[in-house]
mmCIF file of C-alpha atoms in Angstrom:
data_model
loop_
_atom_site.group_PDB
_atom_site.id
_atom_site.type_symbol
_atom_site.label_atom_id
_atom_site.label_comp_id
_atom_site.label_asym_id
_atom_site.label_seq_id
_atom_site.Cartn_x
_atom_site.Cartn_y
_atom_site.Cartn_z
ATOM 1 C CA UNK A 1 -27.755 20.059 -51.342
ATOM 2 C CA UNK A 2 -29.881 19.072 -48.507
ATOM 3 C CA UNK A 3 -33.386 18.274 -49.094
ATOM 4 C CA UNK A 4 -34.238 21.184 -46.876
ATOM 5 C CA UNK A 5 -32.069 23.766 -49.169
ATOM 6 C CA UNK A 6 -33.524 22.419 -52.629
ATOM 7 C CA UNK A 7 -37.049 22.490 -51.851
ATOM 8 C CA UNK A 8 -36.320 26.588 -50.647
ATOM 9 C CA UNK A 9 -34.797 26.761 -53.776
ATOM 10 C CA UNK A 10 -37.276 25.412 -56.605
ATOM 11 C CA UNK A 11 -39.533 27.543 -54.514
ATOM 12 C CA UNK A 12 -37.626 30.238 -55.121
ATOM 13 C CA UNK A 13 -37.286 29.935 -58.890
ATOM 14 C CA UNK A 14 -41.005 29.222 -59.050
ATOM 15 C CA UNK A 15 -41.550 33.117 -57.379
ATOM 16 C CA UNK A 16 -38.783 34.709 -58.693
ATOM 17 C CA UNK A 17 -38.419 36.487 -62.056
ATOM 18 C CA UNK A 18 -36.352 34.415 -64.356
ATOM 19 C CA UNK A 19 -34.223 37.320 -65.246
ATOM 20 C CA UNK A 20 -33.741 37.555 -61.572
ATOM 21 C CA UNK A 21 -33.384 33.938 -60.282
ATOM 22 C CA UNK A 22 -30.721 33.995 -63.589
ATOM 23 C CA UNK A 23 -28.773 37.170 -62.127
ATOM 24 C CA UNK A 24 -28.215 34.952 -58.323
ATOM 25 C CA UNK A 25 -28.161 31.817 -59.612
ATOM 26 C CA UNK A 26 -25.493 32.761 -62.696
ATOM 27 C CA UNK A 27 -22.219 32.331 -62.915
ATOM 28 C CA UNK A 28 -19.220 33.455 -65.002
ATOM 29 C CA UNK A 29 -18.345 32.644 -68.877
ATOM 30 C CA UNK A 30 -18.979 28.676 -68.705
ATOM 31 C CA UNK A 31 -19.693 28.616 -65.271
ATOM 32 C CA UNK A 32 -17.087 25.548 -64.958
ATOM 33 C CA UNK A 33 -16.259 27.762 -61.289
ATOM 34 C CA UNK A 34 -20.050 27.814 -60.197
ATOM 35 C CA UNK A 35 -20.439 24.161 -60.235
ATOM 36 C CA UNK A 36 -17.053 23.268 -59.287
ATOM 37 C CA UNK A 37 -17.297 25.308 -55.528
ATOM 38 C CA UNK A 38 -20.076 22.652 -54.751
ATOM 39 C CA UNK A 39 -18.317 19.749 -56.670
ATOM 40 C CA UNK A 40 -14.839 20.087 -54.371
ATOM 41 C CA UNK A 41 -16.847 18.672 -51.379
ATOM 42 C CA UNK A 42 -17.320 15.241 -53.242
ATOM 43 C CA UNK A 43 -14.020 14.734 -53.806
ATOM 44 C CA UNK A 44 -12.910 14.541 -49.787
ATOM 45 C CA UNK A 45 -14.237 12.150 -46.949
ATOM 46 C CA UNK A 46 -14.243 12.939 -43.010
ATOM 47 C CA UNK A 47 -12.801 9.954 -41.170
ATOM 48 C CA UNK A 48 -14.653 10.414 -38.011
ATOM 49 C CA UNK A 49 -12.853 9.635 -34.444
ATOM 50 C CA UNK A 50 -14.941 7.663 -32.095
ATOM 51 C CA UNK A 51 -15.819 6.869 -28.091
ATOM 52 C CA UNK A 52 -14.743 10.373 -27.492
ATOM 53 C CA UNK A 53 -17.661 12.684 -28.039
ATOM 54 C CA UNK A 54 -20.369 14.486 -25.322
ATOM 55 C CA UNK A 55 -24.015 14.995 -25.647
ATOM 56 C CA UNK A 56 -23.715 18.548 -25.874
ATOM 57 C CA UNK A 57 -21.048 20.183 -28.412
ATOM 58 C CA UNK A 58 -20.201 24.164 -28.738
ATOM 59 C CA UNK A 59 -20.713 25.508 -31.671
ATOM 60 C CA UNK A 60 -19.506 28.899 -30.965
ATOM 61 C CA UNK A 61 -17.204 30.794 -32.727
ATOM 62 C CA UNK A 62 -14.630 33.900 -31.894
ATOM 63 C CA UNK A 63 -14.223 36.122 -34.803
ATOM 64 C CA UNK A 64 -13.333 39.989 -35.893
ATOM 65 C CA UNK A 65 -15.555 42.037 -34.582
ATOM 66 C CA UNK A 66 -18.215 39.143 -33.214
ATOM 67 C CA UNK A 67 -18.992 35.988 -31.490
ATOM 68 C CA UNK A 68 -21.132 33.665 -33.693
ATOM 69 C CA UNK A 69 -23.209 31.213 -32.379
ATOM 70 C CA UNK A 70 -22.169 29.269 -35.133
ATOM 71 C CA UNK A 71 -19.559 29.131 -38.014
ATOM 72 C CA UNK A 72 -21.988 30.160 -40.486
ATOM 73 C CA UNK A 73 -21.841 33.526 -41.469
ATOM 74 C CA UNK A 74 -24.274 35.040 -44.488
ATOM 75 C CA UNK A 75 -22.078 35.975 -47.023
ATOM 76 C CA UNK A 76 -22.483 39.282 -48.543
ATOM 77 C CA UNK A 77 -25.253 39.533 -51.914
ATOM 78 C CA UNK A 78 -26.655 42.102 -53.824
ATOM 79 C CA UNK A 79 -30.092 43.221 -54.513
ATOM 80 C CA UNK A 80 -32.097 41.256 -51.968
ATOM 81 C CA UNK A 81 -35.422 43.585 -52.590
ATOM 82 C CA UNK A 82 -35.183 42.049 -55.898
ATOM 83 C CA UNK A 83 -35.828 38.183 -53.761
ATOM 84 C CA UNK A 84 -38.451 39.680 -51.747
ATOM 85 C CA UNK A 85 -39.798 42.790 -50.525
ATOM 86 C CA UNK A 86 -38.805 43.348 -47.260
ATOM 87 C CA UNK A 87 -35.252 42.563 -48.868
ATOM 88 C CA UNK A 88 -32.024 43.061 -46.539
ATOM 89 C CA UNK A 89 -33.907 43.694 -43.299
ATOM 90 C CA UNK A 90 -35.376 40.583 -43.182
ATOM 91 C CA UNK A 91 -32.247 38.454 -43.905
ATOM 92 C CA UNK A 92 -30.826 40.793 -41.120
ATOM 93 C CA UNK A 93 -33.359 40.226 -38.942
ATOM 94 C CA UNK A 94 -32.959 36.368 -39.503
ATOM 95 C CA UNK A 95 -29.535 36.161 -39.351
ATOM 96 C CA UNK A 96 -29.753 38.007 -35.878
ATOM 97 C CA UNK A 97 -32.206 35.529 -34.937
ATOM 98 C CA UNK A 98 -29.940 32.864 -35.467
ATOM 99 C CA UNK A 99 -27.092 34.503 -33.343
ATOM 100 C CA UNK A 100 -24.509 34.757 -35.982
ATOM 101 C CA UNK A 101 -23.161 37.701 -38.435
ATOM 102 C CA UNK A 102 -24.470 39.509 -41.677
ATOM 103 C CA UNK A 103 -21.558 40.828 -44.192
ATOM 104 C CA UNK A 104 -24.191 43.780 -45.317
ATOM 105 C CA UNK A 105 -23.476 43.764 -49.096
ATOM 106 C CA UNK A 106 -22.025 47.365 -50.318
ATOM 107 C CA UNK A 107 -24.362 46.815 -53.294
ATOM 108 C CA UNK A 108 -27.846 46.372 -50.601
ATOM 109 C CA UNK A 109 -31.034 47.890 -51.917
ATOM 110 C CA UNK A 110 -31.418 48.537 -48.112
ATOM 111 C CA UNK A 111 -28.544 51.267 -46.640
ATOM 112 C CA UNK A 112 -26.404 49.795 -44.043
ATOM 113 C CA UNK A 113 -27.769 52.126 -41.367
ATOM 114 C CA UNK A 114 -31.493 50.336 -41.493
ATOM 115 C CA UNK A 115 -29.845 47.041 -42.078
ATOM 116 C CA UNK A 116 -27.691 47.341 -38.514
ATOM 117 C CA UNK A 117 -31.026 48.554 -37.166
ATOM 118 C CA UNK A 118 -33.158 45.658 -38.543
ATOM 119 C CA UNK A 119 -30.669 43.144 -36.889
ATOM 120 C CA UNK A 120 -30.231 45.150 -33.618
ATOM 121 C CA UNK A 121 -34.081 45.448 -33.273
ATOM 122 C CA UNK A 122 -34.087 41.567 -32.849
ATOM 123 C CA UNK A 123 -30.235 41.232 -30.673
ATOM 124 C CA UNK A 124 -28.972 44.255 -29.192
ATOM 125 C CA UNK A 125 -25.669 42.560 -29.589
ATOM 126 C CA UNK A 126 -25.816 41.460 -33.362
ATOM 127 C CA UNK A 127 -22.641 41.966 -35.541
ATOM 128 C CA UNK A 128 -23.169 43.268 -38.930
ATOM 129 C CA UNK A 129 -20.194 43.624 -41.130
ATOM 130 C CA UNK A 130 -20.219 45.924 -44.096
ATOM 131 C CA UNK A 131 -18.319 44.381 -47.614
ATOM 132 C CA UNK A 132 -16.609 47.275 -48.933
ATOM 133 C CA UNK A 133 -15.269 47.303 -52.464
ATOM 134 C CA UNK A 134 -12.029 49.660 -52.594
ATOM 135 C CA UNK A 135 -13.291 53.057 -54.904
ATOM 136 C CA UNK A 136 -11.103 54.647 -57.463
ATOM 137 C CA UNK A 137 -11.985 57.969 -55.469
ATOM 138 C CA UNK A 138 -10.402 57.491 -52.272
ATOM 139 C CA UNK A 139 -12.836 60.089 -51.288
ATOM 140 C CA UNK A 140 -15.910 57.612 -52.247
ATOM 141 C CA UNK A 141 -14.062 54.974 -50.369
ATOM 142 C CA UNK A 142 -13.895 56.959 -47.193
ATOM 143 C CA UNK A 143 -17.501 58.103 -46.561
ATOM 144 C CA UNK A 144 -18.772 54.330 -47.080
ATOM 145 C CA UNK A 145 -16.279 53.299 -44.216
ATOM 146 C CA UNK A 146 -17.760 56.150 -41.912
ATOM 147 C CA UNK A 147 -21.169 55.235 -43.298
ATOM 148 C CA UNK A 148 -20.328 51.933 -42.064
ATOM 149 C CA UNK A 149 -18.709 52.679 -39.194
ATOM 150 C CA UNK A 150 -21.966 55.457 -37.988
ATOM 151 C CA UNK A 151 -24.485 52.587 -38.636
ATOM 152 C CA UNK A 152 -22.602 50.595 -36.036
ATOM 153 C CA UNK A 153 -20.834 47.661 -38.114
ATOM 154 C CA UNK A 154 -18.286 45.840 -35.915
ATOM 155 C CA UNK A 155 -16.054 44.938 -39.164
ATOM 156 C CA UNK A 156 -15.053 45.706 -42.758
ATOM 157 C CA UNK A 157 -14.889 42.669 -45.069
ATOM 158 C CA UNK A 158 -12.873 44.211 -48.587
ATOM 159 C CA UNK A 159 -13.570 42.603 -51.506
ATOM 160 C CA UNK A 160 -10.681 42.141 -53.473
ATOM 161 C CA UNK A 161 -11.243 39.650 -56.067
ATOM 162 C CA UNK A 162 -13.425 42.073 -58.774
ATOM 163 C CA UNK A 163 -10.508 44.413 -60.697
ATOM 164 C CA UNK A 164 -13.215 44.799 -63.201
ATOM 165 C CA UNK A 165 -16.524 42.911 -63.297
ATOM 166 C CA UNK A 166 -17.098 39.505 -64.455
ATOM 167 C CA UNK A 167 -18.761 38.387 -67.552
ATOM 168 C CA UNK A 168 -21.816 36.931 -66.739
ATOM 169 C CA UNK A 169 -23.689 35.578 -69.774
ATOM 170 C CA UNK A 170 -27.485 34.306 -68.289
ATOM 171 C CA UNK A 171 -26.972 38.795 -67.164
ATOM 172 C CA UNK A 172 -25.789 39.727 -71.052
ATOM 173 C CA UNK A 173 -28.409 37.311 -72.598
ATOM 174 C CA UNK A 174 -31.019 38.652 -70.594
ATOM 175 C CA UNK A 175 -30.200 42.284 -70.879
ATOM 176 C CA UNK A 176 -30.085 42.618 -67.258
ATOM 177 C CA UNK A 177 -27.315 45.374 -66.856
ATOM 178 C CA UNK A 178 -29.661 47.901 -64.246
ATOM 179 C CA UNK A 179 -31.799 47.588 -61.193
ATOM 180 C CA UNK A 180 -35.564 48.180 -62.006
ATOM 181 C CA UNK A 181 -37.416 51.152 -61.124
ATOM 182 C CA UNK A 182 -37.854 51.711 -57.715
ATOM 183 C CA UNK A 183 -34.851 49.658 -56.835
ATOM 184 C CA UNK A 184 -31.390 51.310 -56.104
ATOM 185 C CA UNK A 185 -27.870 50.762 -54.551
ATOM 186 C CA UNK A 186 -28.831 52.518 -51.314
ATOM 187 C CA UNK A 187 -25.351 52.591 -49.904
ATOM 188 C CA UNK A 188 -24.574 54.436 -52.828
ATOM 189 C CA UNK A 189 -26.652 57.069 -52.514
ATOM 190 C CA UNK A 190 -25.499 61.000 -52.166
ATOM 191 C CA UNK A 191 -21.565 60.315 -52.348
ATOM 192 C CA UNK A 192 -18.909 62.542 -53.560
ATOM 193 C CA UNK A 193 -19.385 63.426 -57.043
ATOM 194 C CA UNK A 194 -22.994 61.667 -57.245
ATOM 195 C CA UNK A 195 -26.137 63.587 -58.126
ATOM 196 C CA UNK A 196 -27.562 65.360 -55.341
ATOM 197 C CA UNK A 197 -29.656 63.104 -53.603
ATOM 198 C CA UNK A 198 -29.034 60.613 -56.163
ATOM 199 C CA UNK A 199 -26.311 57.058 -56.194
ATOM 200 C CA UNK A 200 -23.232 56.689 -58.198
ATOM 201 C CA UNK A 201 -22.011 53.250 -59.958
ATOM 202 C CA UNK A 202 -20.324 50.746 -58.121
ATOM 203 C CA UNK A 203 -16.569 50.906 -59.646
ATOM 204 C CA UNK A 204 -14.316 48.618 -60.554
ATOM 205 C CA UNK A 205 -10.564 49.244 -60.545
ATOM 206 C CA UNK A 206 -7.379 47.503 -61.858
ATOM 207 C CA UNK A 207 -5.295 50.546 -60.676
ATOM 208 C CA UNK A 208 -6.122 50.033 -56.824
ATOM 209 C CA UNK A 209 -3.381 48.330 -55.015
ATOM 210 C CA UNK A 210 -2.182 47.328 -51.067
ATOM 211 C CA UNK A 211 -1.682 50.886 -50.803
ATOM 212 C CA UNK A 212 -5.404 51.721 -51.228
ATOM 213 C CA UNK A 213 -6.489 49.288 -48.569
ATOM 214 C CA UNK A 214 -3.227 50.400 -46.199
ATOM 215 C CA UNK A 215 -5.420 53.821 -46.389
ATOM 216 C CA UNK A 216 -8.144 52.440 -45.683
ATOM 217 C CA UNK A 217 -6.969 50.694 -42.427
ATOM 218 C CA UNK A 218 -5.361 53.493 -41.251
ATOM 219 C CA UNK A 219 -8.451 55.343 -41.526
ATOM 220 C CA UNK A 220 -10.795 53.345 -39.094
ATOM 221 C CA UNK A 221 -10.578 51.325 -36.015
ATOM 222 C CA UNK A 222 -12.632 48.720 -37.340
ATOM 223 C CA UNK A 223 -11.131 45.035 -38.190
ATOM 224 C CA UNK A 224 -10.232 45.087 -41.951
ATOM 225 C CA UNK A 225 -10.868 40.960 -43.271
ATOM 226 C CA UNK A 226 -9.625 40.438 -47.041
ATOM 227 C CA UNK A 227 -12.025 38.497 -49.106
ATOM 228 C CA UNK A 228 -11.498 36.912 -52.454
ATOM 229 C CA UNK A 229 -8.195 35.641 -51.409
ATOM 230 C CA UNK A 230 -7.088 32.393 -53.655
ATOM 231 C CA UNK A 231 -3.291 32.414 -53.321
ATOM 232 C CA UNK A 232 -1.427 31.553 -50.209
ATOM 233 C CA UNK A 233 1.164 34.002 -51.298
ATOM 234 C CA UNK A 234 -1.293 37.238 -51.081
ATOM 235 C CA UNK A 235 -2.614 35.341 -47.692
ATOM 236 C CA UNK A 236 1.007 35.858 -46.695
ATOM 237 C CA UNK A 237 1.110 39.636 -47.711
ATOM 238 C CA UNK A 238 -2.115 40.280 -46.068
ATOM 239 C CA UNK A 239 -1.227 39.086 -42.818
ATOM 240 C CA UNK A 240 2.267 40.691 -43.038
ATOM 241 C CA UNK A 241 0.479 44.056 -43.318
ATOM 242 C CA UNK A 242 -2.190 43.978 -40.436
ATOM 243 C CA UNK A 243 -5.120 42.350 -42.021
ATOM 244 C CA UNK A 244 -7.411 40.870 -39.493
ATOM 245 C CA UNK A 245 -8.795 37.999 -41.171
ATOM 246 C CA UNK A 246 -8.680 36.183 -44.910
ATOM 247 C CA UNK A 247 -11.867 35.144 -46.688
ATOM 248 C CA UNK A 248 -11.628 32.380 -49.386
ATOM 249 C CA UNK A 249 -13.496 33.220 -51.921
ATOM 250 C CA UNK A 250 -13.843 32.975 -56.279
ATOM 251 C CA UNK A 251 -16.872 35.552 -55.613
ATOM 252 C CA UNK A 252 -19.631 32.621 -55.857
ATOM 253 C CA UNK A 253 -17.833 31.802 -59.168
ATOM 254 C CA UNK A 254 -18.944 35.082 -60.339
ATOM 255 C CA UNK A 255 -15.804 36.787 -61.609
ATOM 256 C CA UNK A 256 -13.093 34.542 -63.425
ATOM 257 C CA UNK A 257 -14.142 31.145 -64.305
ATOM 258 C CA UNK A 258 -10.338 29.778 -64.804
ATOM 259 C CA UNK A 259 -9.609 29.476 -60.804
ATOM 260 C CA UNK A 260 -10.005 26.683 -58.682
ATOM 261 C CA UNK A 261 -13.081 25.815 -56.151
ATOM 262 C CA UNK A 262 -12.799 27.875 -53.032
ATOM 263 C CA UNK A 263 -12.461 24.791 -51.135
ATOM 264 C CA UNK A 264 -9.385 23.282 -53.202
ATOM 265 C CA UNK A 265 -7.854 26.712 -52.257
ATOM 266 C CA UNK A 266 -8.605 26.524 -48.790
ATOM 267 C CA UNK A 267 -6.026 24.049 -47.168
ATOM 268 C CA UNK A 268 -2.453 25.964 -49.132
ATOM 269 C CA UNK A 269 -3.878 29.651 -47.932
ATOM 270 C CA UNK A 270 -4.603 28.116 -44.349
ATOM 271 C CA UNK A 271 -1.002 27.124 -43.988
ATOM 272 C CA UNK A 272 0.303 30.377 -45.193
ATOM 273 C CA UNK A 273 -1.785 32.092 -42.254
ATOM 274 C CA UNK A 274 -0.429 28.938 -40.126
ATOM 275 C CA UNK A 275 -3.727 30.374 -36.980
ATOM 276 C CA UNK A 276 -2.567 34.018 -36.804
ATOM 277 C CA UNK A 277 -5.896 35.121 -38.574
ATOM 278 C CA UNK A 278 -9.201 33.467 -39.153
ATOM 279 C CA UNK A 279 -9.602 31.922 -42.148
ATOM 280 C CA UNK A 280 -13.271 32.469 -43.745
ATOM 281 C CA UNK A 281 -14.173 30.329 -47.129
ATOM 282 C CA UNK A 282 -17.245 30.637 -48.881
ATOM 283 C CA UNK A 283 -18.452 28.684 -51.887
ATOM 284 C CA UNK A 284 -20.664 26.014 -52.358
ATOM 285 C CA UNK A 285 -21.575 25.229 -49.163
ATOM 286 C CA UNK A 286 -24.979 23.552 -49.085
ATOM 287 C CA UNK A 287 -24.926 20.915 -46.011
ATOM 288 C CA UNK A 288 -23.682 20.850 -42.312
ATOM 289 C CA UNK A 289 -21.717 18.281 -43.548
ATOM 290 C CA UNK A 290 -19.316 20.395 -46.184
ATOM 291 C CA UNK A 291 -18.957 23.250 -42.850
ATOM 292 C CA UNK A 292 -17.284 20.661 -40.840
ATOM 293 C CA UNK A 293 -15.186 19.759 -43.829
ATOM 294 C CA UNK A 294 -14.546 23.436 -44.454
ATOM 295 C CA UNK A 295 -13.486 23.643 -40.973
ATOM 296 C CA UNK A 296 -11.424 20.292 -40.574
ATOM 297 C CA UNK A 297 -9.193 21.560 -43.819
ATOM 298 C CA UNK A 298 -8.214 25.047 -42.179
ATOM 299 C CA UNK A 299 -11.185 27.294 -41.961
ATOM 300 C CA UNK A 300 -12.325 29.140 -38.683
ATOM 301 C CA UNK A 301 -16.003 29.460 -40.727
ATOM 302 C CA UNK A 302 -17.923 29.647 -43.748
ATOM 303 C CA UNK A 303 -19.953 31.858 -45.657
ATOM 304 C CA UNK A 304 -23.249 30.992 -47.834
ATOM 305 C CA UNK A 305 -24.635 33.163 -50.157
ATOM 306 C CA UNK A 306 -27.401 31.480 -52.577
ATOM 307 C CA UNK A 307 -29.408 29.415 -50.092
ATOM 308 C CA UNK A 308 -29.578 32.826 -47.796
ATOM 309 C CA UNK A 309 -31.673 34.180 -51.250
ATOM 310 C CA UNK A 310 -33.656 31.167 -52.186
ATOM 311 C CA UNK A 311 -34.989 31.158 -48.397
ATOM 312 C CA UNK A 312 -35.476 34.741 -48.618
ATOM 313 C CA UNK A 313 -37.049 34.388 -51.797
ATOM 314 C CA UNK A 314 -39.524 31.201 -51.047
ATOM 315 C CA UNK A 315 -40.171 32.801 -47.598
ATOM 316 C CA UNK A 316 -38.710 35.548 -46.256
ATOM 317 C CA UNK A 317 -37.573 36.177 -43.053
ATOM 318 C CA UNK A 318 -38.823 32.707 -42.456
ATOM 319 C CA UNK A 319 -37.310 31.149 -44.900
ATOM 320 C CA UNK A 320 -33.407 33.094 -44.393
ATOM 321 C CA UNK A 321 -34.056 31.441 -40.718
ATOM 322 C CA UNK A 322 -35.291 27.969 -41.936
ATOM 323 C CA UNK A 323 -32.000 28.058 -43.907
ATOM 324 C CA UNK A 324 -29.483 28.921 -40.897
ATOM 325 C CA UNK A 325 -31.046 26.320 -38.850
ATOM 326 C CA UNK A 326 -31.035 23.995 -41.124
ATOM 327 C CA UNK A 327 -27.313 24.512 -41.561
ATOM 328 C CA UNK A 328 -26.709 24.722 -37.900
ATOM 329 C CA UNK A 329 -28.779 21.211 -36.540
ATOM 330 C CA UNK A 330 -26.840 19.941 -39.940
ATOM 331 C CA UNK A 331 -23.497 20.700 -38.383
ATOM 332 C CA UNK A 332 -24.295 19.881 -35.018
ATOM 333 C CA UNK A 333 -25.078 16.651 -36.675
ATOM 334 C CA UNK A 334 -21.615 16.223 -38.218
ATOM 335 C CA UNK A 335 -19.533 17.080 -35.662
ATOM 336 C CA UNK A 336 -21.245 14.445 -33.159
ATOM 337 C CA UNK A 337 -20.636 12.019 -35.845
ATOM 338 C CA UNK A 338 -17.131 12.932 -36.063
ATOM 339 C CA UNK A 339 -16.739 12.429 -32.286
ATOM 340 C CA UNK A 340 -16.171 16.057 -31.793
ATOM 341 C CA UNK A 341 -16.632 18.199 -28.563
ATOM 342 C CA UNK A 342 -16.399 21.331 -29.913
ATOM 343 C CA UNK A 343 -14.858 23.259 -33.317
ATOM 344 C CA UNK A 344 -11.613 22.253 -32.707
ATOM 345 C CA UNK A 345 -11.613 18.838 -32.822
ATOM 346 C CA UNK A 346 -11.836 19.042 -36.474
ATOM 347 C CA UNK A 347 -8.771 18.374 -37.777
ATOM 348 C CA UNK A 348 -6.974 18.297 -41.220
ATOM 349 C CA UNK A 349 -6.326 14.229 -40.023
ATOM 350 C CA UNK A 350 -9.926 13.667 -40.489
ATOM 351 C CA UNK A 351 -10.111 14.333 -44.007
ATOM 352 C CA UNK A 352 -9.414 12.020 -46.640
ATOM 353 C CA UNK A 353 -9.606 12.225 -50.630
ATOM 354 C CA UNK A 354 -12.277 10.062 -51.748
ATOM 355 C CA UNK A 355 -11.556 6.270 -53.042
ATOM 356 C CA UNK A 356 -9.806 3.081 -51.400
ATOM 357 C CA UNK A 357 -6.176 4.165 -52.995
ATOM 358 C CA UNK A 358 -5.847 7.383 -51.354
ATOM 359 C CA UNK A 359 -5.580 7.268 -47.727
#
């Protein structure tokens, strides 16, 4: 982690509650997943290309719904009021600052509408994306897509990865199972089969299947990105059937803590898509350095999660911003050294496993 990151971050857990800084920081079971997401981006090099570089690179990225200034998207995370008080609208204001997207968490304490509004008051133009997870009423389900879609969101990103919820243990040994008073799922709020004026759970469901999500596509005109994706085989499927984009993902390490690191999962599922999507990953990125490796083994861009918090924690809007530049003059700083013009000039041929017998 950069020195940058890790100084937002022990500010962070300085300011937040423990029983909160536990809830983002934790992982699943062991949390063998948690650490390993940041651990994968040891074990490769970049074998940088040289004499053939300019003094001004493009950082810019195409994607679903958006044009990013950069291919660093914030990742979708729960319960930012609980971070700080101005919660989602100032990460969205931050992010929109920084030219590049928010995936609006389903599970905001801020509803999507004010989110969309928050970024939009800063860039006319900024793309929000709303994370959707699939509902066992399809009813549920389909007013959270037009809630979505009414707010203005240029994309829906489906989480996919959460049949039922992870164990966390720092959550169980804390007793933190419910937001506090005063604190609420906003997006959640007067649904089907909800108390009037009130919010239903977030469900989890082992029943839902490609049929669910078929529904939902056909429903809206929105791009539909799949995230949570760790086989190439379901990369396959999901391109077969219309998806508009994948998103690597083992949920932060938050769900199953027998899979691999998102990055070790990244180079087999961007084969399987073999260009005809974008390929997200998210997952322990903490330097410029580990986006340009994300990007030389197959991704189009990366997500970050944590670091998003701990700056909105340590300083809110400020800090979400301090982050996202960091990450960006970080990058800008890689690619140069790579001998890179723009995003495509890095290449699976610049990466290397680390140690003298493997390349």
């Amino acid at each position: 982690m950069s020195p940058g990151l890790s100084d937002l971050h022990d500010r962070a857990r300085e300011l937040l509650d423990p029983v909160h800084y536990d809830y983002f920081a934790g992982g699943a079971a062991d949390e063998v997943v948690l650490a390993d997401n940041e651990r994968a981006f040891g074990r490769f090099a970049l074998l940088p290309r040289i004499l053939r570089g300019t003094p001004t690179r493009d950082l810019a990225v195409a994607l679903p719904g958006a044009r990013a200034s950069m291919p660093v998207v914030v990742a979708p995370t729960a319960f930012h009021r609980l971070a700080h008080p101005d919660g989602e609208l100032a990460t969205a204001r931050a992010t929109a600052a920084a030219g590049t997207v928010l995936v609006s968490s389903m599970a905001s304490t801020v509803a999507v509408g004010a989110v969309v509004a928050a970024a939009r008051s800063v860039d006319p133009a900024a793309a929000v994306w709303f994370q959707l997870y699939l509902q066992p009423d399809a009813e549920v389900t389909r007013c959270l897509v037009r809630r979505a879609e009414d707010a203005g969101c240029t994309a829906l990103v489906v989480t996919v990865d959460s049949p039922v919820f992870g164990r966390r243990e720092r959550d169980v040994r804390n007793g933190f199972d419910d937001l506090p008073a005063g604190f609420a799922a906003e997006n959640m709020r007067d649904l089907p089969g909800g108390p009037p004026g009130g919010t239903r759970d977030i469900e989890m469901s082992a029943a839902l299947s490609w049929d669910d999500l078929d529904l939902v596509r056909a429903r809206t005109t929105l791009p539909v990105l799949l995230k949570g994706v760790l086989h190439p085989e379901d990369a396959r499927l999901a391109v077969e059937r219309g998806l508009d984009g994948i998103v690597v993902s083992n949920h932060g390490g938050r769900q199953f803590d027998a899979v691999p690191a998102a990055l070790d999962a990244l180079p087999r599922i961007a084969d399987a898509v073999d260009g005809r999507v974008p390929v997200l990953l998210d997952g322990g990125v903490r330097r410029g350095s580990d986006v340009a490796l994300a990007l030389a083994l197959g991704a189009t861009a990366v997500g970050v999660g944590r670091p998003v918090v701990w700056g909105l924690a340590a300083d809110g809007e400020d800090g979400v911003r301090q982050v996202l530049d960091l990450l960006r003059d970080e990058f800008d700083h890689a690619l140069a050294l790579c001998g890179g013009r723009g995003l495509a000039d890095l290449t699976r041929d610049l990466v290397v496993t680390r140690g003298a017998a493997s390349w």
